[in-house]
Amino acid sequence: MSRVGSTHFATLWEEIADLEHTLRYVDAGGYRTRMLDFTGAGPEAQTVVLASGTSGHIEAWTQNIRAFVEAGFRVVGYDYPGHGYTSLADHPLEISDYEEHLLALLDALALERVHLAGESLGGWLALKFAPKHPDRLHTVILSAPGGRMVAEPQLDRTQSVSAQAVSEPTFENVKKRLQVVIHDPEKITDELVRVRQAIYARDGFSMAYVSALREPERRWRNRVTDDDFAAVPVPALMVWTDNEPTGDQAEGERLCGLIPDGEYLLVRGASHWPQWEGAAEFNAAAVAFLKQHAGREDHR
């Protein structure tokens, strides 16, 4: 049972040890893709796909997997190209690359329609993917979605600490990178740091390719606009925080208000990872949202 909500943040192994699962690799668009797959309550169980943030990986969802599985959903976590333990990218990655990879993954797993939960870059991906492929989605969960063009003093800091974390992947440097997205340093587990240390230390790992969307011109042509929020064709749970670096609470409410069928959750005491720092609140709202829409076939 998850102990998030107390002083203890569970490790991935604690969370999944007694859950039926497989960790395997599948070919998705030519990338050897790492995926963690939890069977649902039965063959008809709907699937929740977990999409992480920039330079992220499956473990970013450690505090949420059990809640979704115990609610009866099949859960699939995966690593993007160049990220985690999926094969490395050979070029700077843009949103179209992530979209094509996701589509290839769904096809490889024969998943006709899923719930897509994305944090940061994952939310950005969901916002761009949904209008193009509404027939592949039941709902989306947008957890502090990225991609807007905003004045971001935080961005410079992110680039600086990311570069240092990759060039010198010490425990301290990688923890500094995580402090960009997690408000309370006490909520950064040693396991999370160690996993990311190992990923950054992989031969050939390129932060330049993984974080290419931070380059101004590339970011501009891939940017998320108000029109993207207004174009979400499926029910959406929009999750924001009181310390979100890209916008205040009013901005989060405004963006959610643009979504035709949007539901808003504010997680307090968190920064850019509400699914981690506010896991109990996030999980309760997300599971209720998923169950509410699980039985619907047509969301237009």
PDB file of C-alpha atoms in Angstrom:
ATOM      1  CA  MET A   1       0.000   0.000   0.000  1.00  0.00           C
ATOM      2  CA  SER A   2       1.321   3.432  -0.886  1.00  0.00           C
ATOM      3  CA  ARG A   3       2.550   5.478   2.023  1.00  0.00           C
ATOM      4  CA  VAL A   4       2.587   8.756   0.146  1.00  0.00           C
ATOM      5  CA  GLY A   5       0.894  11.345   2.310  1.00  0.00           C
ATOM      6  CA  SER A   6       3.029  10.496   5.302  1.00  0.00           C
ATOM      7  CA  THR A   7       6.749  11.244   5.522  1.00  0.00           C
ATOM      8  CA  HIS A   8       7.685   8.230   3.407  1.00  0.00           C
ATOM      9  CA  PHE A   9       7.930   8.273  -0.380  1.00  0.00           C
ATOM     10  CA  ALA A  10       7.778   4.767  -1.730  1.00  0.00           C
ATOM     11  CA  THR A  11      10.352   3.336  -4.099  1.00  0.00           C
ATOM     12  CA  LEU A  12       9.234   1.896  -7.407  1.00  0.00           C
ATOM     13  CA  TRP A  13       9.915  -1.615  -6.179  1.00  0.00           C
ATOM     14  CA  GLU A  14       7.810  -1.098  -3.058  1.00  0.00           C
ATOM     15  CA  GLU A  15       4.958   0.101  -5.239  1.00  0.00           C
ATOM     16  CA  ILE A  16       4.991  -2.671  -7.834  1.00  0.00           C
ATOM     17  CA  ALA A  17       6.408  -5.735  -6.055  1.00  0.00           C
ATOM     18  CA  ASP A  18       3.020  -7.356  -5.408  1.00  0.00           C
ATOM     19  CA  LEU A  19       1.384  -6.156  -8.642  1.00  0.00           C
ATOM     20  CA  GLU A  20       1.365  -8.414 -11.689  1.00  0.00           C
ATOM     21  CA  HIS A  21       3.576  -6.720 -14.247  1.00  0.00           C
ATOM     22  CA  THR A  22       6.126  -7.131 -16.979  1.00  0.00           C
ATOM     23  CA  LEU A  23       9.120  -4.975 -17.809  1.00  0.00           C
ATOM     24  CA  ARG A  24      10.047  -5.493 -21.429  1.00  0.00           C
ATOM     25  CA  TYR A  25      11.169  -3.870 -24.642  1.00  0.00           C
ATOM     26  CA  VAL A  26       9.083  -3.424 -27.776  1.00  0.00           C
ATOM     27  CA  ASP A  27       9.941  -1.956 -31.151  1.00  0.00           C
ATOM     28  CA  ALA A  28       8.087   1.312 -31.575  1.00  0.00           C
ATOM     29  CA  GLY A  29       8.937   3.237 -34.714  1.00  0.00           C
ATOM     30  CA  GLY A  30      12.379   1.681 -34.852  1.00  0.00           C
ATOM     31  CA  TYR A  31      13.217   2.491 -31.235  1.00  0.00           C
ATOM     32  CA  ARG A  32      13.835  -0.303 -28.755  1.00  0.00           C
ATOM     33  CA  THR A  33      11.367   1.057 -26.240  1.00  0.00           C
ATOM     34  CA  ARG A  34      11.386   0.241 -22.528  1.00  0.00           C
ATOM     35  CA  MET A  35       7.900  -0.290 -21.148  1.00  0.00           C
ATOM     36  CA  LEU A  36       6.406  -1.342 -17.841  1.00  0.00           C
ATOM     37  CA  ASP A  37       3.063  -3.053 -18.256  1.00  0.00           C
ATOM     38  CA  PHE A  38       0.533  -3.794 -15.512  1.00  0.00           C
ATOM     39  CA  THR A  39      -2.382  -6.011 -16.389  1.00  0.00           C
ATOM     40  CA  GLY A  40      -5.750  -4.582 -15.549  1.00  0.00           C
ATOM     41  CA  ALA A  41      -8.729  -6.105 -13.822  1.00  0.00           C
ATOM     42  CA  GLY A  42      -9.514  -8.152 -16.909  1.00  0.00           C
ATOM     43  CA  PRO A  43      -9.094  -8.375 -20.682  1.00  0.00           C
ATOM     44  CA  GLU A  44     -11.574  -5.556 -21.197  1.00  0.00           C
ATOM     45  CA  ALA A  45      -9.823  -3.184 -18.808  1.00  0.00           C
ATOM     46  CA  GLN A  46      -9.064   0.201 -20.326  1.00  0.00           C
ATOM     47  CA  THR A  47      -5.442   1.314 -20.475  1.00  0.00           C
ATOM     48  CA  VAL A  48      -3.766   4.350 -18.948  1.00  0.00           C
ATOM     49  CA  VAL A  49      -0.533   5.321 -20.721  1.00  0.00           C
ATOM     50  CA  LEU A  50       1.945   7.354 -18.683  1.00  0.00           C
ATOM     51  CA  ALA A  51       4.051   9.968 -20.499  1.00  0.00           C
ATOM     52  CA  SER A  52       6.887  11.692 -18.657  1.00  0.00           C
ATOM     53  CA  GLY A  53       8.595  15.072 -18.843  1.00  0.00           C
ATOM     54  CA  THR A  54      11.782  16.241 -20.539  1.00  0.00           C
ATOM     55  CA  SER A  55      14.667  13.903 -19.672  1.00  0.00           C
ATOM     56  CA  GLY A  56      12.150  11.875 -17.672  1.00  0.00           C
ATOM     57  CA  HIS A  57      11.427   8.158 -17.463  1.00  0.00           C
ATOM     58  CA  ILE A  58       8.901   5.630 -16.169  1.00  0.00           C
ATOM     59  CA  GLU A  59       9.996   6.097 -12.557  1.00  0.00           C
ATOM     60  CA  ALA A  60       8.504   9.610 -12.528  1.00  0.00           C
ATOM     61  CA  TRP A  61       5.151   7.861 -12.006  1.00  0.00           C
ATOM     62  CA  THR A  62       6.243   5.735  -9.047  1.00  0.00           C
ATOM     63  CA  GLN A  63       3.711   7.333  -6.702  1.00  0.00           C
ATOM     64  CA  ASN A  64       0.735   6.852  -9.049  1.00  0.00           C
ATOM     65  CA  ILE A  65       0.928   3.425 -10.671  1.00  0.00           C
ATOM     66  CA  ARG A  66      -0.638   1.492  -7.799  1.00  0.00           C
ATOM     67  CA  ALA A  67      -3.637   3.799  -7.580  1.00  0.00           C
ATOM     68  CA  PHE A  68      -4.457   3.307 -11.265  1.00  0.00           C
ATOM     69  CA  VAL A  69      -3.907  -0.461 -11.160  1.00  0.00           C
ATOM     70  CA  GLU A  70      -6.024  -0.918  -8.031  1.00  0.00           C
ATOM     71  CA  ALA A  71      -8.782   1.101  -9.698  1.00  0.00           C
ATOM     72  CA  GLY A  72      -8.915  -1.654 -12.332  1.00  0.00           C
ATOM     73  CA  PHE A  73      -6.992  -0.067 -15.188  1.00  0.00           C
ATOM     74  CA  ARG A  74      -4.200  -1.578 -17.237  1.00  0.00           C
ATOM     75  CA  VAL A  75      -1.208   0.757 -16.873  1.00  0.00           C
ATOM     76  CA  VAL A  76       1.584   1.191 -19.405  1.00  0.00           C
ATOM     77  CA  GLY A  77       4.615   3.335 -18.663  1.00  0.00           C
ATOM     78  CA  TYR A  78       7.251   3.914 -21.318  1.00  0.00           C
ATOM     79  CA  ASP A  79      10.398   5.865 -22.104  1.00  0.00           C
ATOM     80  CA  TYR A  80      10.575   8.221 -25.073  1.00  0.00           C
ATOM     81  CA  PRO A  81      13.364   7.936 -27.669  1.00  0.00           C
ATOM     82  CA  GLY A  82      16.603   9.135 -26.129  1.00  0.00           C
ATOM     83  CA  HIS A  83      15.055   9.022 -22.658  1.00  0.00           C
ATOM     84  CA  GLY A  84      15.305   6.497 -19.849  1.00  0.00           C
ATOM     85  CA  TYR A  85      16.403   3.145 -21.259  1.00  0.00           C
ATOM     86  CA  THR A  86      14.835   3.398 -24.689  1.00  0.00           C
ATOM     87  CA  SER A  87      17.376   3.437 -27.505  1.00  0.00           C
ATOM     88  CA  LEU A  88      19.131   6.741 -27.984  1.00  0.00           C
ATOM     89  CA  ALA A  89      18.012   9.386 -30.435  1.00  0.00           C
ATOM     90  CA  ASP A  90      20.237  10.447 -33.323  1.00  0.00           C
ATOM     91  CA  HIS A  91      18.717  13.909 -33.824  1.00  0.00           C
ATOM     92  CA  PRO A  92      17.087  16.720 -31.821  1.00  0.00           C
ATOM     93  CA  LEU A  93      13.617  15.590 -30.790  1.00  0.00           C
ATOM     94  CA  GLU A  94      10.521  17.628 -31.619  1.00  0.00           C
ATOM     95  CA  ILE A  95       6.858  17.048 -30.829  1.00  0.00           C
ATOM     96  CA  SER A  96       6.265  15.210 -34.102  1.00  0.00           C
ATOM     97  CA  ASP A  97       8.914  12.681 -33.051  1.00  0.00           C
ATOM     98  CA  TYR A  98       7.149  12.042 -29.755  1.00  0.00           C
ATOM     99  CA  GLU A  99       3.764  11.804 -31.501  1.00  0.00           C
ATOM    100  CA  GLU A 100       5.019   9.288 -34.056  1.00  0.00           C
ATOM    101  CA  HIS A 101       6.685   7.223 -31.360  1.00  0.00           C
ATOM    102  CA  LEU A 102       3.545   7.160 -29.205  1.00  0.00           C
ATOM    103  CA  LEU A 103       1.424   6.148 -32.165  1.00  0.00           C
ATOM    104  CA  ALA A 104       3.885   3.389 -33.020  1.00  0.00           C
ATOM    105  CA  LEU A 105       3.830   2.171 -29.420  1.00  0.00           C
ATOM    106  CA  LEU A 106       0.016   2.019 -29.344  1.00  0.00           C
ATOM    107  CA  ASP A 107       0.040   0.092 -32.615  1.00  0.00           C
ATOM    108  CA  ALA A 108       2.758  -2.262 -31.393  1.00  0.00           C
ATOM    109  CA  LEU A 109       0.683  -3.056 -28.288  1.00  0.00           C
ATOM    110  CA  ALA A 110      -2.575  -3.241 -30.271  1.00  0.00           C
ATOM    111  CA  LEU A 111      -4.081  -0.530 -28.093  1.00  0.00           C
ATOM    112  CA  GLU A 112      -6.899   1.014 -30.063  1.00  0.00           C
ATOM    113  CA  ARG A 113      -7.833   3.677 -27.497  1.00  0.00           C
ATOM    114  CA  VAL A 114      -6.258   4.768 -24.224  1.00  0.00           C
ATOM    115  CA  HIS A 115      -6.305   7.314 -21.453  1.00  0.00           C
ATOM    116  CA  LEU A 116      -3.139   9.396 -21.845  1.00  0.00           C
ATOM    117  CA  ALA A 117      -1.665  10.880 -18.651  1.00  0.00           C
ATOM    118  CA  GLY A 118       1.201  13.269 -19.338  1.00  0.00           C
ATOM    119  CA  GLU A 119       3.324  15.387 -17.036  1.00  0.00           C
ATOM    120  CA  SER A 120       5.164  18.466 -18.363  1.00  0.00           C
ATOM    121  CA  LEU A 121       6.435  17.352 -21.802  1.00  0.00           C
ATOM    122  CA  GLY A 122       3.940  14.503 -21.575  1.00  0.00           C
ATOM    123  CA  GLY A 123       1.112  17.029 -21.215  1.00  0.00           C
ATOM    124  CA  TRP A 124       2.530  18.975 -24.150  1.00  0.00           C
ATOM    125  CA  LEU A 125       2.505  15.776 -26.179  1.00  0.00           C
ATOM    126  CA  ALA A 126      -1.083  15.028 -25.119  1.00  0.00           C
ATOM    127  CA  LEU A 127      -2.261  18.505 -26.153  1.00  0.00           C
ATOM    128  CA  LYS A 128      -0.762  18.087 -29.632  1.00  0.00           C
ATOM    129  CA  PHE A 129      -1.652  14.413 -30.040  1.00  0.00           C
ATOM    130  CA  ALA A 130      -5.313  14.608 -29.020  1.00  0.00           C
ATOM    131  CA  PRO A 131      -6.722  16.752 -31.872  1.00  0.00           C
ATOM    132  CA  LYS A 132      -4.865  14.674 -34.469  1.00  0.00           C
ATOM    133  CA  HIS A 133      -5.812  11.292 -33.060  1.00  0.00           C
ATOM    134  CA  PRO A 134      -9.093  11.639 -31.121  1.00  0.00           C
ATOM    135  CA  ASP A 135     -10.020   8.102 -32.108  1.00  0.00           C
ATOM    136  CA  ARG A 136      -7.043   6.766 -30.098  1.00  0.00           C
ATOM    137  CA  LEU A 137      -7.981   8.487 -26.825  1.00  0.00           C
ATOM    138  CA  HIS A 138     -10.645   8.196 -24.151  1.00  0.00           C
ATOM    139  CA  THR A 139      -9.332  11.086 -22.054  1.00  0.00           C
ATOM    140  CA  VAL A 140      -6.171  13.031 -21.261  1.00  0.00           C
ATOM    141  CA  ILE A 141      -4.660  14.036 -17.927  1.00  0.00           C
ATOM    142  CA  LEU A 142      -2.551  17.185 -18.271  1.00  0.00           C
ATOM    143  CA  SER A 143      -0.226  17.396 -15.279  1.00  0.00           C
ATOM    144  CA  ALA A 144       1.517  20.792 -15.365  1.00  0.00           C
ATOM    145  CA  PRO A 145       1.654  20.628 -19.172  1.00  0.00           C
ATOM    146  CA  GLY A 146       4.602  22.346 -20.840  1.00  0.00           C
ATOM    147  CA  GLY A 147       5.100  23.981 -24.207  1.00  0.00           C
ATOM    148  CA  ARG A 148       3.708  27.491 -23.788  1.00  0.00           C
ATOM    149  CA  MET A 149       5.800  30.503 -24.742  1.00  0.00           C
ATOM    150  CA  VAL A 150       6.184  32.317 -21.450  1.00  0.00           C
ATOM    151  CA  ALA A 151       8.845  34.435 -19.804  1.00  0.00           C
ATOM    152  CA  GLU A 152      10.758  31.723 -18.067  1.00  0.00           C
ATOM    153  CA  PRO A 153      13.666  32.746 -15.887  1.00  0.00           C
ATOM    154  CA  GLN A 154      13.352  29.176 -14.691  1.00  0.00           C
ATOM    155  CA  LEU A 155      14.312  27.959 -18.144  1.00  0.00           C
ATOM    156  CA  ASP A 156      17.843  29.301 -17.949  1.00  0.00           C
ATOM    157  CA  ARG A 157      18.298  27.614 -14.606  1.00  0.00           C
ATOM    158  CA  THR A 158      16.941  24.365 -16.001  1.00  0.00           C
ATOM    159  CA  GLN A 159      19.362  24.393 -18.909  1.00  0.00           C
ATOM    160  CA  SER A 160      22.269  25.175 -16.630  1.00  0.00           C
ATOM    161  CA  VAL A 161      21.601  22.483 -14.056  1.00  0.00           C
ATOM    162  CA  SER A 162      20.672  19.953 -16.766  1.00  0.00           C
ATOM    163  CA  ALA A 163      23.960  20.481 -18.562  1.00  0.00           C
ATOM    164  CA  GLN A 164      25.903  20.110 -15.352  1.00  0.00           C
ATOM    165  CA  ALA A 165      23.935  17.012 -14.325  1.00  0.00           C
ATOM    166  CA  VAL A 166      24.819  15.300 -17.616  1.00  0.00           C
ATOM    167  CA  SER A 167      28.440  16.405 -17.830  1.00  0.00           C
ATOM    168  CA  GLU A 168      28.987  15.524 -14.167  1.00  0.00           C
ATOM    169  CA  PRO A 169      26.209  13.123 -13.106  1.00  0.00           C
ATOM    170  CA  THR A 170      27.033  13.197  -9.418  1.00  0.00           C
ATOM    171  CA  PHE A 171      24.327  12.602  -6.826  1.00  0.00           C
ATOM    172  CA  GLU A 172      24.354  16.280  -5.877  1.00  0.00           C
ATOM    173  CA  ASN A 173      24.152  17.585  -9.461  1.00  0.00           C
ATOM    174  CA  VAL A 174      21.320  15.268 -10.430  1.00  0.00           C
ATOM    175  CA  LYS A 175      19.423  16.181  -7.264  1.00  0.00           C
ATOM    176  CA  LYS A 176      19.775  19.861  -8.205  1.00  0.00           C
ATOM    177  CA  ARG A 177      18.204  19.037 -11.585  1.00  0.00           C
ATOM    178  CA  LEU A 178      15.257  17.411  -9.836  1.00  0.00           C
ATOM    179  CA  GLN A 179      14.847  20.416  -7.543  1.00  0.00           C
ATOM    180  CA  VAL A 180      13.760  22.358 -10.629  1.00  0.00           C
ATOM    181  CA  VAL A 181      10.566  20.291 -10.759  1.00  0.00           C
ATOM    182  CA  ILE A 182      10.062  19.221  -7.127  1.00  0.00           C
ATOM    183  CA  HIS A 183       9.337  22.050  -4.690  1.00  0.00           C
ATOM    184  CA  ASP A 184      10.413  20.347  -1.463  1.00  0.00           C
ATOM    185  CA  PRO A 185      13.915  18.775  -1.661  1.00  0.00           C
ATOM    186  CA  GLU A 186      12.895  16.385   1.124  1.00  0.00           C
ATOM    187  CA  LYS A 187      10.481  14.779  -1.333  1.00  0.00           C
ATOM    188  CA  ILE A 188      13.274  13.760  -3.728  1.00  0.00           C
ATOM    189  CA  THR A 189      14.077  10.139  -3.027  1.00  0.00           C
ATOM    190  CA  ASP A 190      17.555   8.676  -3.276  1.00  0.00           C
ATOM    191  CA  GLU A 191      16.166   6.073  -5.666  1.00  0.00           C
ATOM    192  CA  LEU A 192      14.907   8.751  -8.045  1.00  0.00           C
ATOM    193  CA  VAL A 193      18.297  10.451  -8.057  1.00  0.00           C
ATOM    194  CA  ARG A 194      20.174   7.177  -8.541  1.00  0.00           C
ATOM    195  CA  VAL A 195      17.990   6.094 -11.456  1.00  0.00           C
ATOM    196  CA  ARG A 196      18.494   9.408 -13.198  1.00  0.00           C
ATOM    197  CA  GLN A 197      22.225   9.336 -12.486  1.00  0.00           C
ATOM    198  CA  ALA A 198      22.469   6.015 -14.283  1.00  0.00           C
ATOM    199  CA  ILE A 199      20.439   7.284 -17.250  1.00  0.00           C
ATOM    200  CA  TYR A 200      22.508  10.435 -17.649  1.00  0.00           C
ATOM    201  CA  ALA A 201      25.666   8.340 -17.473  1.00  0.00           C
ATOM    202  CA  ARG A 202      24.623   6.089 -20.404  1.00  0.00           C
ATOM    203  CA  ASP A 203      27.107   6.055 -23.256  1.00  0.00           C
ATOM    204  CA  GLY A 204      25.827   8.397 -25.952  1.00  0.00           C
ATOM    205  CA  PHE A 205      23.141  10.053 -23.830  1.00  0.00           C
ATOM    206  CA  SER A 206      22.495  13.508 -25.317  1.00  0.00           C
ATOM    207  CA  MET A 207      20.725  16.180 -23.318  1.00  0.00           C
ATOM    208  CA  ALA A 208      20.962  18.369 -26.436  1.00  0.00           C
ATOM    209  CA  TYR A 209      18.682  15.966 -28.338  1.00  0.00           C
ATOM    210  CA  VAL A 210      16.411  15.263 -25.361  1.00  0.00           C
ATOM    211  CA  SER A 211      15.872  18.898 -24.424  1.00  0.00           C
ATOM    212  CA  ALA A 212      15.958  20.354 -27.940  1.00  0.00           C
ATOM    213  CA  LEU A 213      12.507  21.877 -27.417  1.00  0.00           C
ATOM    214  CA  ARG A 214      14.080  24.405 -25.078  1.00  0.00           C
ATOM    215  CA  GLU A 215      15.860  26.046 -28.012  1.00  0.00           C
ATOM    216  CA  PRO A 216      13.879  29.231 -28.825  1.00  0.00           C
ATOM    217  CA  GLU A 217      13.238  28.650 -32.539  1.00  0.00           C
ATOM    218  CA  ARG A 218      12.426  24.982 -32.109  1.00  0.00           C
ATOM    219  CA  ARG A 219      10.204  25.733 -29.144  1.00  0.00           C
ATOM    220  CA  TRP A 220       8.343  28.412 -31.101  1.00  0.00           C
ATOM    221  CA  ARG A 221       7.394  26.103 -33.960  1.00  0.00           C
ATOM    222  CA  ASN A 222       6.297  23.403 -31.503  1.00  0.00           C
ATOM    223  CA  ARG A 223       4.652  25.769 -29.022  1.00  0.00           C
ATOM    224  CA  VAL A 224       1.367  25.206 -27.223  1.00  0.00           C
ATOM    225  CA  THR A 225      -1.173  27.982 -27.708  1.00  0.00           C
ATOM    226  CA  ASP A 226      -4.587  28.768 -26.293  1.00  0.00           C
ATOM    227  CA  ASP A 227      -5.994  27.229 -29.463  1.00  0.00           C
ATOM    228  CA  ASP A 228      -4.414  23.900 -28.540  1.00  0.00           C
ATOM    229  CA  PHE A 229      -6.253  23.848 -25.222  1.00  0.00           C
ATOM    230  CA  ALA A 230      -9.484  24.799 -27.011  1.00  0.00           C
ATOM    231  CA  ALA A 231      -8.974  21.962 -29.505  1.00  0.00           C
ATOM    232  CA  VAL A 232      -8.786  19.113 -26.965  1.00  0.00           C
ATOM    233  CA  PRO A 233     -11.530  16.793 -28.259  1.00  0.00           C
ATOM    234  CA  VAL A 234     -11.788  14.484 -25.239  1.00  0.00           C
ATOM    235  CA  PRO A 235     -12.438  15.039 -21.526  1.00  0.00           C
ATOM    236  CA  ALA A 236      -9.355  16.442 -19.805  1.00  0.00           C
ATOM    237  CA  LEU A 237      -8.211  16.656 -16.198  1.00  0.00           C
ATOM    238  CA  MET A 238      -5.984  19.707 -15.907  1.00  0.00           C
ATOM    239  CA  VAL A 239      -3.646  19.540 -12.894  1.00  0.00           C
ATOM    240  CA  TRP A 240      -1.857  22.682 -11.725  1.00  0.00           C
ATOM    241  CA  THR A 241       0.085  23.672  -8.613  1.00  0.00           C
ATOM    242  CA  ASP A 242       0.527  26.708  -6.397  1.00  0.00           C
ATOM    243  CA  ASN A 243       4.266  26.854  -7.236  1.00  0.00           C
ATOM    244  CA  GLU A 244       4.099  26.089 -10.944  1.00  0.00           C
ATOM    245  CA  PRO A 245       7.044  27.968 -12.523  1.00  0.00           C
ATOM    246  CA  THR A 246       5.279  28.707 -15.827  1.00  0.00           C
ATOM    247  CA  GLY A 247       2.173  30.386 -14.451  1.00  0.00           C
ATOM    248  CA  ASP A 248       0.165  31.225 -11.353  1.00  0.00           C
ATOM    249  CA  GLN A 249      -3.055  29.632 -10.176  1.00  0.00           C
ATOM    250  CA  ALA A 250      -5.194  32.036 -12.206  1.00  0.00           C
ATOM    251  CA  GLU A 251      -3.333  31.050 -15.366  1.00  0.00           C
ATOM    252  CA  GLY A 252      -3.928  27.380 -14.662  1.00  0.00           C
ATOM    253  CA  GLU A 253      -7.657  28.003 -14.227  1.00  0.00           C
ATOM    254  CA  ARG A 254      -7.738  30.112 -17.388  1.00  0.00           C
ATOM    255  CA  LEU A 255      -6.065  27.407 -19.468  1.00  0.00           C
ATOM    256  CA  CYS A 256      -8.422  24.762 -18.120  1.00  0.00           C
ATOM    257  CA  GLY A 257     -11.346  27.025 -18.950  1.00  0.00           C
ATOM    258  CA  LEU A 258     -10.338  26.925 -22.612  1.00  0.00           C
ATOM    259  CA  ILE A 259     -10.788  23.128 -22.779  1.00  0.00           C
ATOM    260  CA  PRO A 260     -14.311  22.236 -23.954  1.00  0.00           C
ATOM    261  CA  ASP A 261     -14.658  19.407 -21.404  1.00  0.00           C
ATOM    262  CA  GLY A 262     -12.029  20.310 -18.828  1.00  0.00           C
ATOM    263  CA  GLU A 263     -11.851  19.590 -15.111  1.00  0.00           C
ATOM    264  CA  TYR A 264      -9.423  21.480 -12.873  1.00  0.00           C
ATOM    265  CA  LEU A 265      -7.355  20.286  -9.925  1.00  0.00           C
ATOM    266  CA  LEU A 266      -5.022  22.552  -7.955  1.00  0.00           C
ATOM    267  CA  VAL A 267      -2.363  20.735  -5.907  1.00  0.00           C
ATOM    268  CA  ARG A 268      -0.875  22.893  -3.169  1.00  0.00           C
ATOM    269  CA  GLY A 269       2.670  22.638  -1.859  1.00  0.00           C
ATOM    270  CA  ALA A 270       3.989  21.372  -5.183  1.00  0.00           C
ATOM    271  CA  SER A 271       5.920  22.725  -8.146  1.00  0.00           C
ATOM    272  CA  HIS A 272       6.141  21.016 -11.545  1.00  0.00           C
ATOM    273  CA  TRP A 273       5.514  17.421 -10.455  1.00  0.00           C
ATOM    274  CA  PRO A 274       2.053  17.379  -8.848  1.00  0.00           C
ATOM    275  CA  GLN A 275       1.761  13.664  -9.575  1.00  0.00           C
ATOM    276  CA  TRP A 276       4.694  13.134  -7.231  1.00  0.00           C
ATOM    277  CA  GLU A 277       4.526  15.835  -4.572  1.00  0.00           C
ATOM    278  CA  GLY A 278       0.738  15.775  -4.239  1.00  0.00           C
ATOM    279  CA  ALA A 279       0.302  12.109  -5.071  1.00  0.00           C
ATOM    280  CA  ALA A 280      -2.581  11.365  -2.685  1.00  0.00           C
ATOM    281  CA  GLU A 281      -4.670  14.254  -3.988  1.00  0.00           C
ATOM    282  CA  PHE A 282      -3.604  13.650  -7.588  1.00  0.00           C
ATOM    283  CA  ASN A 283      -4.407   9.941  -7.448  1.00  0.00           C
ATOM    284  CA  ALA A 284      -7.841  10.448  -5.897  1.00  0.00           C
ATOM    285  CA  ALA A 285      -8.843  13.023  -8.498  1.00  0.00           C
ATOM    286  CA  ALA A 286      -7.317  11.133 -11.423  1.00  0.00           C
ATOM    287  CA  VAL A 287      -8.962   7.826 -10.516  1.00  0.00           C
ATOM    288  CA  ALA A 288     -12.345   9.516 -10.051  1.00  0.00           C
ATOM    289  CA  PHE A 289     -11.912  11.253 -13.406  1.00  0.00           C
ATOM    290  CA  LEU A 290     -10.914   8.048 -15.191  1.00  0.00           C
ATOM    291  CA  LYS A 291     -13.798   6.073 -13.717  1.00  0.00           C
ATOM    292  CA  GLN A 292     -16.229   8.830 -14.625  1.00  0.00           C
ATOM    293  CA  HIS A 293     -15.250   8.594 -18.271  1.00  0.00           C
ATOM    294  CA  ALA A 294     -14.283   4.937 -18.560  1.00  0.00           C
ATOM    295  CA  GLY A 295     -17.683   3.876 -19.773  1.00  0.00           C
ATOM    296  CA  ARG A 296     -18.045   6.474 -22.475  1.00  0.00           C
ATOM    297  CA  GLU A 297     -17.275   5.581 -26.061  1.00  0.00           C
ATOM    298  CA  ASP A 298     -17.944   8.882 -27.818  1.00  0.00           C
ATOM    299  CA  HIS A 299     -16.424  11.998 -26.307  1.00  0.00           C
ATOM    300  CA  ARG A 300     -17.048  14.403 -29.122  1.00  0.00           C
TER     301      ARG A 300
END
